[in-house]
């Protein structure tokens, strides 16, 4: 083992990707002028350009760049104009920031069971939908829940759907881009997502009223909404009637994000190929199972999730984790790492938590390994071999 604690050949999957060189000149210009606030320039501010480019990329009418995906989720719920205490269905497998955004928006999250394939359980969803005022679908780790079934059920009962596409930039469902199927789609530019700005988020919608309300609440105070294209009547109507939460993005973030947009397609293709290559190897073990993509789904993974298959005790699962660690590969069993923010029983801020046996069983045996798109075939081979060796350490 190397002195830094890494096994000598293990790739470091936690390093972020470098920012394209094209960002430097623009950042330099911004530093020289000091023009970092999105609403100072009369037009053409980097944040406004990012919004136009992202809306075009997604084929959406409106895009609003904000400080994080969590801020985008919060604003989406606020912009739906739900009554205080409204019930919002969310999958029980997601990141703690998602139920937090629901609480922040004065709504009550209702957790829906998730199956062994990490996707919303449609029976539990249909059973809980009658009590819901809105639905927030988190495509956790880029796994798309059945959006055809979910949209059919929600359209029938008139319940609006927000998509948490934080980890799904580039994913396609039945030919449609994830994040454009529900009323609003929210994306993240946090460092461990496909586009890295340290922090940042963006929401897209085709609904002019939702766009106008979200833009004003994000902090377009006084006449600043005039710097967003279209919508004059809607803005005029909502001005001064909504709180200003000040969740704006600043120009430096947009300058870091914009040169990455042309790289998305390439990162998606590489990430998918890497994922599928490692998945094929892991599926050769009788003790592991990588759930396949759904038939309508073209994924954009930057990590891999797999289940410990058959009879595994907690001790065996922990032994597997530590064997992999000795080989330099961090495998996280979601439910077995202390205080994991993706294990719903740790969301104590919600108060009394329901028991969700199906989601719990999945979390206790589902493993998470990062696989950034930049990895080479030999690095992928190292990771797959280390996982298989760690399984054999415990199971043979
Ligand atoms: C990262 C992530 C978030 C939070 O995004 P931030 O930009 O960090 O607020 C929400 N949901 C999912 C599924 C995520 O992966």
mmCIF file of C-alpha atoms and ligand atoms in Angstrom:
data_model
loop_
_atom_site.group_PDB
_atom_site.id
_atom_site.type_symbol
_atom_site.label_atom_id
_atom_site.label_comp_id
_atom_site.label_asym_id
_atom_site.label_seq_id
_atom_site.Cartn_x
_atom_site.Cartn_y
_atom_site.Cartn_z
ATOM 1 C CA UNK A 1 0.000 0.000 0.000
ATOM 2 C CA UNK A 2 1.259 3.471 -0.878
ATOM 3 C CA UNK A 3 1.977 5.938 1.978
ATOM 4 C CA UNK A 4 -1.193 7.924 1.220
ATOM 5 C CA UNK A 5 -3.244 4.848 2.049
ATOM 6 C CA UNK A 6 -4.113 3.982 -1.543
ATOM 7 C CA UNK A 7 -3.200 0.585 -2.888
ATOM 8 C CA UNK A 8 -0.504 1.330 -5.485
ATOM 9 C CA UNK A 9 -2.551 0.720 -8.636
ATOM 10 C CA UNK A 10 -5.984 1.795 -7.438
ATOM 11 C CA UNK A 11 -7.353 4.712 -9.465
ATOM 12 C CA UNK A 12 -8.482 7.707 -7.444
ATOM 13 C CA UNK A 13 -12.157 8.018 -8.313
ATOM 14 C CA UNK A 14 -12.704 10.926 -5.922
ATOM 15 C CA UNK A 15 -10.638 13.481 -7.834
ATOM 16 C CA UNK A 16 -12.775 16.043 -9.628
ATOM 17 C CA UNK A 17 -12.292 16.623 -13.364
ATOM 18 C CA UNK A 18 -10.283 19.636 -14.552
ATOM 19 C CA UNK A 19 -12.234 22.632 -15.880
ATOM 20 C CA UNK A 20 -11.790 23.229 -19.638
ATOM 21 C CA UNK A 21 -9.155 25.835 -20.498
ATOM 22 C CA UNK A 22 -11.766 27.924 -22.276
ATOM 23 C CA UNK A 23 -13.054 29.000 -18.830
ATOM 24 C CA UNK A 24 -9.812 30.848 -17.986
ATOM 25 C CA UNK A 25 -10.128 33.854 -20.262
ATOM 26 C CA UNK A 26 -13.701 34.513 -19.165
ATOM 27 C CA UNK A 27 -12.857 34.136 -15.464
ATOM 28 C CA UNK A 28 -9.939 36.489 -15.950
ATOM 29 C CA UNK A 29 -12.223 39.039 -17.613
ATOM 30 C CA UNK A 30 -14.692 38.770 -14.719
ATOM 31 C CA UNK A 31 -11.946 39.155 -12.122
ATOM 32 C CA UNK A 32 -10.620 42.223 -13.911
ATOM 33 C CA UNK A 33 -13.999 43.912 -14.218
ATOM 34 C CA UNK A 34 -15.351 42.648 -10.888
ATOM 35 C CA UNK A 35 -18.661 42.051 -12.678
ATOM 36 C CA UNK A 36 -19.738 38.990 -10.702
ATOM 37 C CA UNK A 37 -23.413 39.778 -10.016
ATOM 38 C CA UNK A 38 -25.762 38.357 -12.640
ATOM 39 C CA UNK A 39 -27.975 41.454 -12.882
ATOM 40 C CA UNK A 40 -25.328 44.181 -13.245
ATOM 41 C CA UNK A 41 -24.689 43.961 -16.999
ATOM 42 C CA UNK A 42 -27.573 45.228 -19.148
ATOM 43 C CA UNK A 43 -27.403 42.018 -21.183
ATOM 44 C CA UNK A 44 -25.186 39.041 -21.971
ATOM 45 C CA UNK A 45 -24.186 38.247 -18.359
ATOM 46 C CA UNK A 46 -22.603 34.755 -18.124
ATOM 47 C CA UNK A 47 -25.517 33.486 -15.997
ATOM 48 C CA UNK A 48 -28.063 34.690 -18.586
ATOM 49 C CA UNK A 49 -26.045 33.080 -21.400
ATOM 50 C CA UNK A 50 -25.880 29.815 -19.447
ATOM 51 C CA UNK A 51 -29.662 29.858 -19.009
ATOM 52 C CA UNK A 52 -30.207 30.385 -22.739
ATOM 53 C CA UNK A 53 -27.731 27.644 -23.660
ATOM 54 C CA UNK A 54 -29.104 25.157 -21.130
ATOM 55 C CA UNK A 55 -32.716 25.783 -22.190
ATOM 56 C CA UNK A 56 -31.690 25.154 -25.814
ATOM 57 C CA UNK A 57 -29.790 21.998 -24.829
ATOM 58 C CA UNK A 58 -32.816 20.597 -23.023
ATOM 59 C CA UNK A 59 -35.393 21.895 -25.498
ATOM 60 C CA UNK A 60 -37.160 23.749 -22.656
ATOM 61 C CA UNK A 61 -38.798 27.186 -22.848
ATOM 62 C CA UNK A 62 -37.299 28.528 -19.609
ATOM 63 C CA UNK A 63 -34.192 27.847 -17.522
ATOM 64 C CA UNK A 64 -33.260 29.461 -14.200
ATOM 65 C CA UNK A 65 -29.747 29.059 -12.786
ATOM 66 C CA UNK A 66 -29.506 29.036 -8.979
ATOM 67 C CA UNK A 67 -27.111 28.248 -6.139
ATOM 68 C CA UNK A 68 -27.739 24.468 -5.980
ATOM 69 C CA UNK A 69 -30.077 21.721 -7.101
ATOM 70 C CA UNK A 70 -31.556 21.761 -3.589
ATOM 71 C CA UNK A 71 -32.398 25.452 -4.105
ATOM 72 C CA UNK A 72 -33.979 24.547 -7.459
ATOM 73 C CA UNK A 73 -36.109 21.834 -5.813
ATOM 74 C CA UNK A 74 -37.203 24.253 -3.086
ATOM 75 C CA UNK A 75 -38.096 26.957 -5.629
ATOM 76 C CA UNK A 76 -39.960 24.437 -7.811
ATOM 77 C CA UNK A 77 -42.211 23.483 -4.916
ATOM 78 C CA UNK A 78 -42.690 27.135 -3.924
ATOM 79 C CA UNK A 79 -43.490 28.030 -7.554
ATOM 80 C CA UNK A 80 -46.202 25.341 -7.655
ATOM 81 C CA UNK A 81 -48.006 27.508 -5.085
ATOM 82 C CA UNK A 82 -48.925 24.551 -2.857
ATOM 83 C CA UNK A 83 -50.800 25.102 0.393
ATOM 84 C CA UNK A 84 -48.730 25.086 3.591
ATOM 85 C CA UNK A 85 -48.284 21.499 4.799
ATOM 86 C CA UNK A 86 -48.991 20.057 1.328
ATOM 87 C CA UNK A 87 -48.010 16.411 0.995
ATOM 88 C CA UNK A 88 -45.217 15.711 -1.468
ATOM 89 C CA UNK A 89 -44.407 12.133 -2.453
ATOM 90 C CA UNK A 90 -40.675 11.416 -2.699
ATOM 91 C CA UNK A 91 -38.793 8.134 -3.139
ATOM 92 C CA UNK A 92 -37.417 6.794 0.153
ATOM 93 C CA UNK A 93 -34.069 6.269 -1.609
ATOM 94 C CA UNK A 94 -32.593 9.698 -2.238
ATOM 95 C CA UNK A 95 -30.151 12.193 -0.767
ATOM 96 C CA UNK A 96 -31.118 13.899 2.520
ATOM 97 C CA UNK A 97 -31.163 17.291 0.743
ATOM 98 C CA UNK A 98 -34.352 16.208 -1.074
ATOM 99 C CA UNK A 99 -36.664 15.711 1.928
ATOM 100 C CA UNK A 100 -34.919 18.800 3.339
ATOM 101 C CA UNK A 101 -35.992 20.895 0.321
ATOM 102 C CA UNK A 102 -39.569 19.677 0.854
ATOM 103 C CA UNK A 103 -39.510 20.700 4.521
ATOM 104 C CA UNK A 104 -37.886 24.020 3.601
ATOM 105 C CA UNK A 105 -40.829 24.687 1.234
ATOM 106 C CA UNK A 106 -43.271 24.207 4.168
ATOM 107 C CA UNK A 107 -44.470 20.890 2.732
ATOM 108 C CA UNK A 108 -44.598 17.409 4.248
ATOM 109 C CA UNK A 109 -42.630 14.636 2.560
ATOM 110 C CA UNK A 110 -44.351 11.262 2.175
ATOM 111 C CA UNK A 111 -41.799 8.521 1.551
ATOM 112 C CA UNK A 112 -42.540 5.956 -1.134
ATOM 113 C CA UNK A 113 -40.993 2.482 -1.195
ATOM 114 C CA UNK A 114 -38.151 1.807 -3.624
ATOM 115 C CA UNK A 115 -37.441 -1.628 -5.084
ATOM 116 C CA UNK A 116 -34.255 -3.702 -5.359
ATOM 117 C CA UNK A 117 -33.639 -1.962 -8.719
ATOM 118 C CA UNK A 118 -33.442 1.448 -6.916
ATOM 119 C CA UNK A 119 -36.618 2.734 -8.591
ATOM 120 C CA UNK A 120 -39.946 3.875 -7.177
ATOM 121 C CA UNK A 121 -42.237 0.955 -6.311
ATOM 122 C CA UNK A 122 -45.319 1.665 -8.410
ATOM 123 C CA UNK A 123 -47.782 -0.191 -6.182
ATOM 124 C CA UNK A 124 -46.799 1.834 -3.121
ATOM 125 C CA UNK A 125 -46.728 4.988 -5.273
ATOM 126 C CA UNK A 126 -50.261 4.412 -6.576
ATOM 127 C CA UNK A 127 -51.485 3.638 -3.047
ATOM 128 C CA UNK A 128 -50.052 6.910 -1.641
ATOM 129 C CA UNK A 129 -50.884 9.179 -4.600
ATOM 130 C CA UNK A 130 -54.488 9.987 -3.527
ATOM 131 C CA UNK A 131 -53.148 11.891 -0.454
ATOM 132 C CA UNK A 132 -50.502 13.814 -2.481
ATOM 133 C CA UNK A 133 -50.561 17.481 -3.561
ATOM 134 C CA UNK A 134 -47.344 17.099 -5.575
ATOM 135 C CA UNK A 135 -44.797 14.457 -6.545
ATOM 136 C CA UNK A 136 -41.014 14.895 -6.506
ATOM 137 C CA UNK A 137 -39.249 12.075 -8.338
ATOM 138 C CA UNK A 138 -35.594 11.762 -7.454
ATOM 139 C CA UNK A 139 -33.818 9.793 -10.163
ATOM 140 C CA UNK A 140 -31.337 8.667 -7.526
ATOM 141 C CA UNK A 141 -27.834 7.895 -8.842
ATOM 142 C CA UNK A 142 -29.327 8.411 -12.293
ATOM 143 C CA UNK A 143 -31.725 5.446 -12.050
ATOM 144 C CA UNK A 144 -34.917 6.485 -13.789
ATOM 145 C CA UNK A 145 -38.200 5.428 -12.260
ATOM 146 C CA UNK A 146 -40.933 4.405 -14.715
ATOM 147 C CA UNK A 147 -41.896 7.895 -15.905
ATOM 148 C CA UNK A 148 -44.578 6.565 -18.277
ATOM 149 C CA UNK A 149 -46.463 4.954 -15.396
ATOM 150 C CA UNK A 150 -45.815 7.857 -12.998
ATOM 151 C CA UNK A 151 -46.952 10.539 -15.476
ATOM 152 C CA UNK A 152 -50.054 8.541 -16.426
ATOM 153 C CA UNK A 153 -51.075 8.212 -12.762
ATOM 154 C CA UNK A 154 -50.272 11.857 -11.932
ATOM 155 C CA UNK A 155 -51.928 13.321 -15.036
ATOM 156 C CA UNK A 156 -55.049 11.316 -14.288
ATOM 157 C CA UNK A 157 -55.252 12.755 -10.780
ATOM 158 C CA UNK A 158 -53.975 16.247 -11.705
ATOM 159 C CA UNK A 159 -50.921 16.071 -9.430
ATOM 160 C CA UNK A 160 -47.870 18.088 -10.608
ATOM 161 C CA UNK A 161 -44.533 16.283 -10.943
ATOM 162 C CA UNK A 162 -41.112 17.792 -10.235
ATOM 163 C CA UNK A 163 -38.090 15.821 -11.429
ATOM 164 C CA UNK A 164 -34.941 15.780 -9.313
ATOM 165 C CA UNK A 165 -32.546 15.168 -12.202
ATOM 166 C CA UNK A 166 -29.484 16.231 -10.164
ATOM 167 C CA UNK A 167 -27.679 13.090 -11.234
ATOM 168 C CA UNK A 168 -29.438 12.483 -14.553
ATOM 169 C CA UNK A 169 -28.062 15.125 -16.900
ATOM 170 C CA UNK A 170 -27.900 13.365 -20.284
ATOM 171 C CA UNK A 171 -30.275 10.522 -19.396
ATOM 172 C CA UNK A 172 -32.981 9.839 -21.983
ATOM 173 C CA UNK A 173 -36.323 8.129 -21.303
ATOM 174 C CA UNK A 174 -38.344 6.918 -24.305
ATOM 175 C CA UNK A 175 -36.572 9.491 -26.481
ATOM 176 C CA UNK A 176 -37.245 12.379 -24.033
ATOM 177 C CA UNK A 177 -34.635 14.085 -21.905
ATOM 178 C CA UNK A 178 -34.948 13.387 -18.196
ATOM 179 C CA UNK A 179 -35.841 16.631 -16.438
ATOM 180 C CA UNK A 180 -38.247 17.668 -19.239
ATOM 181 C CA UNK A 181 -40.978 15.098 -18.553
ATOM 182 C CA UNK A 182 -42.446 16.546 -15.346
ATOM 183 C CA UNK A 183 -43.588 20.177 -14.918
ATOM 184 C CA UNK A 184 -40.140 21.186 -13.657
ATOM 185 C CA UNK A 185 -36.735 19.504 -13.876
ATOM 186 C CA UNK A 186 -33.830 20.325 -11.525
ATOM 187 C CA UNK A 187 -30.123 19.671 -12.113
ATOM 188 C CA UNK A 188 -26.970 20.002 -10.008
ATOM 189 C CA UNK A 189 -23.514 21.380 -10.854
ATOM 190 C CA UNK A 190 -21.997 20.250 -7.538
ATOM 191 C CA UNK A 191 -18.529 18.712 -8.040
ATOM 192 C CA UNK A 192 -19.643 15.075 -7.971
ATOM 193 C CA UNK A 193 -22.129 15.519 -10.797
ATOM 194 C CA UNK A 194 -21.553 15.367 -14.565
ATOM 195 C CA UNK A 195 -20.841 19.110 -14.821
ATOM 196 C CA UNK A 196 -18.599 20.457 -12.052
ATOM 197 C CA UNK A 197 -18.839 24.034 -10.772
ATOM 198 C CA UNK A 198 -18.191 23.242 -7.116
ATOM 199 C CA UNK A 199 -21.777 24.282 -6.390
ATOM 200 C CA UNK A 200 -24.721 25.322 -8.526
ATOM 201 C CA UNK A 201 -28.059 24.199 -9.920
ATOM 202 C CA UNK A 202 -30.528 24.929 -12.683
ATOM 203 C CA UNK A 203 -34.234 24.320 -13.233
ATOM 204 C CA UNK A 204 -36.103 24.006 -16.531
ATOM 205 C CA UNK A 205 -39.818 24.295 -17.275
ATOM 206 C CA UNK A 206 -42.188 25.071 -20.149
ATOM 207 C CA UNK A 207 -44.727 26.661 -17.793
ATOM 208 C CA UNK A 208 -44.569 30.497 -17.899
ATOM 209 C CA UNK A 209 -46.266 31.019 -14.516
ATOM 210 C CA UNK A 210 -43.918 28.596 -12.747
ATOM 211 C CA UNK A 211 -40.934 30.225 -14.464
ATOM 212 C CA UNK A 212 -42.033 33.744 -13.495
ATOM 213 C CA UNK A 213 -42.691 32.840 -9.868
ATOM 214 C CA UNK A 214 -39.407 30.917 -9.521
ATOM 215 C CA UNK A 215 -37.381 33.715 -11.143
ATOM 216 C CA UNK A 216 -38.812 36.365 -8.810
ATOM 217 C CA UNK A 217 -38.402 34.190 -5.705
ATOM 218 C CA UNK A 218 -34.819 33.301 -6.696
ATOM 219 C CA UNK A 219 -34.021 36.982 -6.129
ATOM 220 C CA UNK A 220 -34.915 38.929 -9.302
ATOM 221 C CA UNK A 221 -35.933 41.927 -7.207
ATOM 222 C CA UNK A 222 -37.400 45.208 -8.529
ATOM 223 C CA UNK A 223 -37.130 45.256 -12.338
ATOM 224 C CA UNK A 224 -34.419 42.579 -12.632
ATOM 225 C CA UNK A 225 -36.933 40.120 -14.094
ATOM 226 C CA UNK A 226 -36.732 42.208 -17.280
ATOM 227 C CA UNK A 227 -33.347 40.581 -17.905
ATOM 228 C CA UNK A 228 -35.074 37.188 -18.314
ATOM 229 C CA UNK A 229 -36.528 36.626 -21.806
ATOM 230 C CA UNK A 230 -40.300 36.714 -22.366
ATOM 231 C CA UNK A 231 -42.979 36.592 -19.682
ATOM 232 C CA UNK A 232 -43.566 40.336 -19.164
ATOM 233 C CA UNK A 233 -47.215 39.959 -18.129
ATOM 234 C CA UNK A 234 -46.579 37.122 -15.705
ATOM 235 C CA UNK A 235 -43.743 39.007 -14.065
ATOM 236 C CA UNK A 236 -45.768 42.188 -13.769
ATOM 237 C CA UNK A 237 -48.497 40.192 -12.077
ATOM 238 C CA UNK A 238 -46.199 38.564 -9.489
ATOM 239 C CA UNK A 239 -43.859 41.446 -8.724
ATOM 240 C CA UNK A 240 -43.808 42.316 -5.005
ATOM 241 C CA UNK A 241 -46.318 39.553 -4.228
ATOM 242 C CA UNK A 242 -43.706 36.866 -3.592
ATOM 243 C CA UNK A 243 -40.828 36.608 -1.116
ATOM 244 C CA UNK A 244 -37.260 36.968 -2.372
ATOM 245 C CA UNK A 245 -35.201 33.993 -1.230
ATOM 246 C CA UNK A 246 -31.952 35.114 -2.938
ATOM 247 C CA UNK A 247 -30.742 31.818 -4.347
ATOM 248 C CA UNK A 248 -29.095 33.339 -7.421
ATOM 249 C CA UNK A 249 -26.083 31.988 -9.258
ATOM 250 C CA UNK A 250 -23.104 34.309 -9.695
ATOM 251 C CA UNK A 251 -21.200 34.893 -12.942
ATOM 252 C CA UNK A 252 -18.046 32.978 -11.950
ATOM 253 C CA UNK A 253 -20.045 29.753 -11.612
ATOM 254 C CA UNK A 254 -21.596 30.244 -15.039
ATOM 255 C CA UNK A 255 -18.137 30.876 -16.510
ATOM 256 C CA UNK A 256 -17.018 27.510 -15.112
ATOM 257 C CA UNK A 257 -20.138 25.675 -16.338
ATOM 258 C CA UNK A 258 -20.585 27.018 -19.881
ATOM 259 C CA UNK A 259 -17.447 25.487 -21.460
ATOM 260 C CA UNK A 260 -18.452 22.097 -19.996
ATOM 261 C CA UNK A 261 -21.819 22.006 -21.773
ATOM 262 C CA UNK A 262 -20.315 20.919 -25.135
ATOM 263 C CA UNK A 263 -18.554 18.053 -23.292
ATOM 264 C CA UNK A 264 -21.746 16.550 -21.858
ATOM 265 C CA UNK A 265 -22.513 14.206 -24.778
ATOM 266 C CA UNK A 266 -19.010 12.773 -24.687
ATOM 267 C CA UNK A 267 -19.019 12.313 -20.897
ATOM 268 C CA UNK A 268 -22.402 10.580 -21.121
ATOM 269 C CA UNK A 269 -21.224 8.159 -23.826
ATOM 270 C CA UNK A 270 -18.020 7.320 -21.920
ATOM 271 C CA UNK A 271 -19.777 7.020 -18.577
ATOM 272 C CA UNK A 272 -22.348 4.631 -20.026
ATOM 273 C CA UNK A 273 -19.710 2.484 -21.754
ATOM 274 C CA UNK A 274 -17.599 2.341 -18.554
ATOM 275 C CA UNK A 275 -20.604 1.420 -16.446
ATOM 276 C CA UNK A 276 -21.771 -1.324 -18.777
ATOM 277 C CA UNK A 277 -18.270 -2.798 -19.064
ATOM 278 C CA UNK A 278 -17.870 -3.050 -15.278
ATOM 279 C CA UNK A 279 -21.491 -4.263 -14.899
ATOM 280 C CA UNK A 280 -20.820 -7.184 -17.291
ATOM 281 C CA UNK A 281 -17.852 -8.258 -15.195
ATOM 282 C CA UNK A 282 -19.636 -7.967 -11.858
ATOM 283 C CA UNK A 283 -22.652 -9.893 -13.159
ATOM 284 C CA UNK A 284 -20.361 -12.882 -13.789
ATOM 285 C CA UNK A 285 -20.178 -13.400 -10.036
ATOM 286 C CA UNK A 286 -23.039 -15.474 -8.612
ATOM 287 C CA UNK A 287 -22.933 -13.204 -5.532
ATOM 288 C CA UNK A 288 -23.475 -9.845 -7.260
ATOM 289 C CA UNK A 289 -26.250 -8.379 -9.398
ATOM 290 C CA UNK A 290 -26.281 -5.078 -11.286
ATOM 291 C CA UNK A 291 -29.909 -4.155 -12.043
ATOM 292 C CA UNK A 292 -30.293 -3.546 -15.799
ATOM 293 C CA UNK A 293 -31.520 -0.270 -17.323
ATOM 294 C CA UNK A 294 -35.275 -0.172 -17.948
ATOM 295 C CA UNK A 295 -36.195 -0.728 -21.619
ATOM 296 C CA UNK A 296 -37.096 2.967 -22.190
ATOM 297 C CA UNK A 297 -33.959 4.218 -20.428
ATOM 298 C CA UNK A 298 -30.618 5.360 -21.882
ATOM 299 C CA UNK A 299 -28.478 6.072 -18.859
ATOM 300 C CA UNK A 300 -25.715 8.599 -18.123
ATOM 301 C CA UNK A 301 -23.926 6.999 -15.149
ATOM 302 C CA UNK A 302 -20.847 8.265 -13.342
ATOM 303 C CA UNK A 303 -21.028 5.550 -10.696
ATOM 304 C CA UNK A 304 -22.195 1.968 -10.408
ATOM 305 C CA UNK A 305 -24.660 0.402 -7.979
ATOM 306 C CA UNK A 306 -24.979 -3.327 -7.468
ATOM 307 C CA UNK A 307 -26.653 -5.659 -5.001
ATOM 308 C CA UNK A 308 -25.102 -8.366 -2.843
ATOM 309 C CA UNK A 309 -27.124 -11.277 -4.165
ATOM 310 C CA UNK A 310 -28.413 -14.265 -2.221
ATOM 311 C CA UNK A 311 -27.605 -14.819 1.442
ATOM 312 C CA UNK A 312 -25.258 -12.210 2.863
ATOM 313 C CA UNK A 313 -24.990 -11.439 6.567
ATOM 314 C CA UNK A 314 -24.187 -7.901 7.725
ATOM 315 C CA UNK A 315 -20.764 -9.178 8.828
ATOM 316 C CA UNK A 316 -20.046 -10.603 5.381
ATOM 317 C CA UNK A 317 -21.132 -7.353 3.733
ATOM 318 C CA UNK A 318 -18.843 -5.361 6.059
ATOM 319 C CA UNK A 319 -16.006 -7.840 5.423
ATOM 320 C CA UNK A 320 -16.483 -7.353 1.678
ATOM 321 C CA UNK A 321 -16.337 -3.549 2.129
ATOM 322 C CA UNK A 322 -13.086 -3.736 4.094
ATOM 323 C CA UNK A 323 -11.478 -6.244 1.702
ATOM 324 C CA UNK A 324 -12.201 -3.898 -1.207
ATOM 325 C CA UNK A 325 -10.828 -0.991 0.827
ATOM 326 C CA UNK A 326 -7.536 -2.874 1.324
ATOM 327 C CA UNK A 327 -7.279 -3.057 -2.460
ATOM 328 C CA UNK A 328 -7.856 0.705 -2.632
ATOM 329 C CA UNK A 329 -11.494 0.636 -3.745
ATOM 330 C CA UNK A 330 -14.167 2.307 -1.632
ATOM 331 C CA UNK A 331 -17.415 0.364 -1.813
ATOM 332 C CA UNK A 332 -20.215 1.857 0.237
ATOM 333 C CA UNK A 333 -23.107 -0.353 1.270
ATOM 334 C CA UNK A 334 -25.659 2.466 1.682
ATOM 335 C CA UNK A 335 -27.322 1.119 4.816
ATOM 336 C CA UNK A 336 -24.161 -0.136 6.522
ATOM 337 C CA UNK A 337 -22.128 3.053 6.646
ATOM 338 C CA UNK A 338 -22.651 5.115 9.787
ATOM 339 C CA UNK A 339 -25.024 8.060 9.316
ATOM 340 C CA UNK A 340 -25.267 7.669 5.493
ATOM 341 C CA UNK A 341 -27.294 10.630 4.151
ATOM 342 C CA UNK A 342 -28.993 8.321 1.631
ATOM 343 C CA UNK A 343 -30.445 5.982 4.282
ATOM 344 C CA UNK A 344 -33.900 7.296 5.145
ATOM 345 C CA UNK A 345 -33.715 6.241 8.822
ATOM 346 C CA UNK A 346 -31.020 8.899 9.264
ATOM 347 C CA UNK A 347 -33.423 11.701 8.261
ATOM 348 C CA UNK A 348 -34.312 12.342 11.893
ATOM 349 C CA UNK A 349 -35.272 15.953 11.106
ATOM 350 C CA UNK A 350 -38.483 14.511 9.646
ATOM 351 C CA UNK A 351 -39.610 13.321 13.072
ATOM 352 C CA UNK A 352 -41.455 10.003 13.197
ATOM 353 C CA UNK A 353 -40.259 7.912 10.297
ATOM 354 C CA UNK A 354 -42.351 5.154 8.766
ATOM 355 C CA UNK A 355 -40.875 1.711 8.328
ATOM 356 C CA UNK A 356 -40.264 0.931 4.698
ATOM 357 C CA UNK A 357 -39.158 -2.716 4.704
ATOM 358 C CA UNK A 358 -38.532 -2.981 0.979
ATOM 359 C CA UNK A 359 -36.346 0.136 0.797
ATOM 360 C CA UNK A 360 -34.550 -0.866 3.992
ATOM 361 C CA UNK A 361 -33.740 -4.335 2.618
ATOM 362 C CA UNK A 362 -32.382 -2.766 -0.575
ATOM 363 C CA UNK A 363 -30.232 -0.227 1.305
ATOM 364 C CA UNK A 364 -28.698 -2.966 3.482
ATOM 365 C CA UNK A 365 -27.321 -4.810 0.435
ATOM 366 C CA UNK A 366 -26.926 -2.145 -2.261
ATOM 367 C CA UNK A 367 -23.350 -1.054 -3.001
ATOM 368 C CA UNK A 368 -22.102 2.210 -4.447
ATOM 369 C CA UNK A 369 -18.822 2.767 -6.327
ATOM 370 C CA UNK A 370 -17.847 5.895 -8.219
ATOM 371 C CA UNK A 371 -16.882 5.453 -11.889
ATOM 372 C CA UNK A 372 -16.033 8.859 -13.373
ATOM 373 C CA UNK A 373 -16.106 9.014 -17.181
ATOM 374 C CA UNK A 374 -12.365 9.747 -17.382
ATOM 375 C CA UNK A 375 -11.308 6.227 -16.231
ATOM 376 C CA UNK A 376 -9.273 4.122 -18.658
ATOM 377 C CA UNK A 377 -10.003 0.486 -19.438
ATOM 378 C CA UNK A 378 -7.125 -0.695 -17.258
ATOM 379 C CA UNK A 379 -8.412 1.402 -14.347
ATOM 380 C CA UNK A 380 -11.900 -0.013 -14.842
ATOM 381 C CA UNK A 381 -10.358 -3.489 -14.922
ATOM 382 C CA UNK A 382 -8.576 -2.789 -11.633
ATOM 383 C CA UNK A 383 -11.834 -1.698 -9.993
ATOM 384 C CA UNK A 384 -13.846 -4.687 -11.278
ATOM 385 C CA UNK A 385 -11.103 -7.165 -10.274
ATOM 386 C CA UNK A 386 -10.779 -5.618 -6.807
ATOM 387 C CA UNK A 387 -14.533 -5.958 -6.237
ATOM 388 C CA UNK A 388 -14.544 -9.582 -7.439
ATOM 389 C CA UNK A 389 -11.488 -10.412 -5.299
ATOM 390 C CA UNK A 390 -13.154 -8.857 -2.259
ATOM 391 C CA UNK A 391 -16.260 -10.987 -2.885
ATOM 392 C CA UNK A 392 -14.124 -14.127 -3.071
ATOM 393 C CA UNK A 393 -12.377 -13.176 0.188
ATOM 394 C CA UNK A 394 -15.736 -13.387 1.929
ATOM 395 C CA UNK A 395 -17.707 -15.928 -0.044
ATOM 396 C CA UNK A 396 -15.242 -18.669 -1.150
HETATM 397 C C1 LIG B 1 -26.526 15.847 -5.580
HETATM 398 C C2 LIG B 1 -27.969 15.557 -5.502
HETATM 399 C C3 LIG B 1 -28.860 16.502 -4.963
HETATM 400 C C4 LIG B 1 -28.393 17.810 -4.345
HETATM 401 O O1 LIG B 1 -27.766 18.643 -5.284
HETATM 402 P P1 LIG B 1 -27.052 19.995 -4.729
HETATM 403 O O2 LIG B 1 -26.728 20.746 -5.993
HETATM 404 O O3 LIG B 1 -25.819 19.554 -4.009
HETATM 405 O O4 LIG B 1 -28.020 20.687 -3.881
HETATM 406 C C5 LIG B 1 -30.199 16.204 -4.961
HETATM 407 N N1 LIG B 1 -30.656 15.036 -5.459
HETATM 408 C C6 LIG B 1 -29.841 14.106 -5.983
HETATM 409 C C7 LIG B 1 -30.424 12.842 -6.553
HETATM 410 C C8 LIG B 1 -28.479 14.327 -6.013
HETATM 411 O O5 LIG B 1 -27.662 13.392 -6.540
#
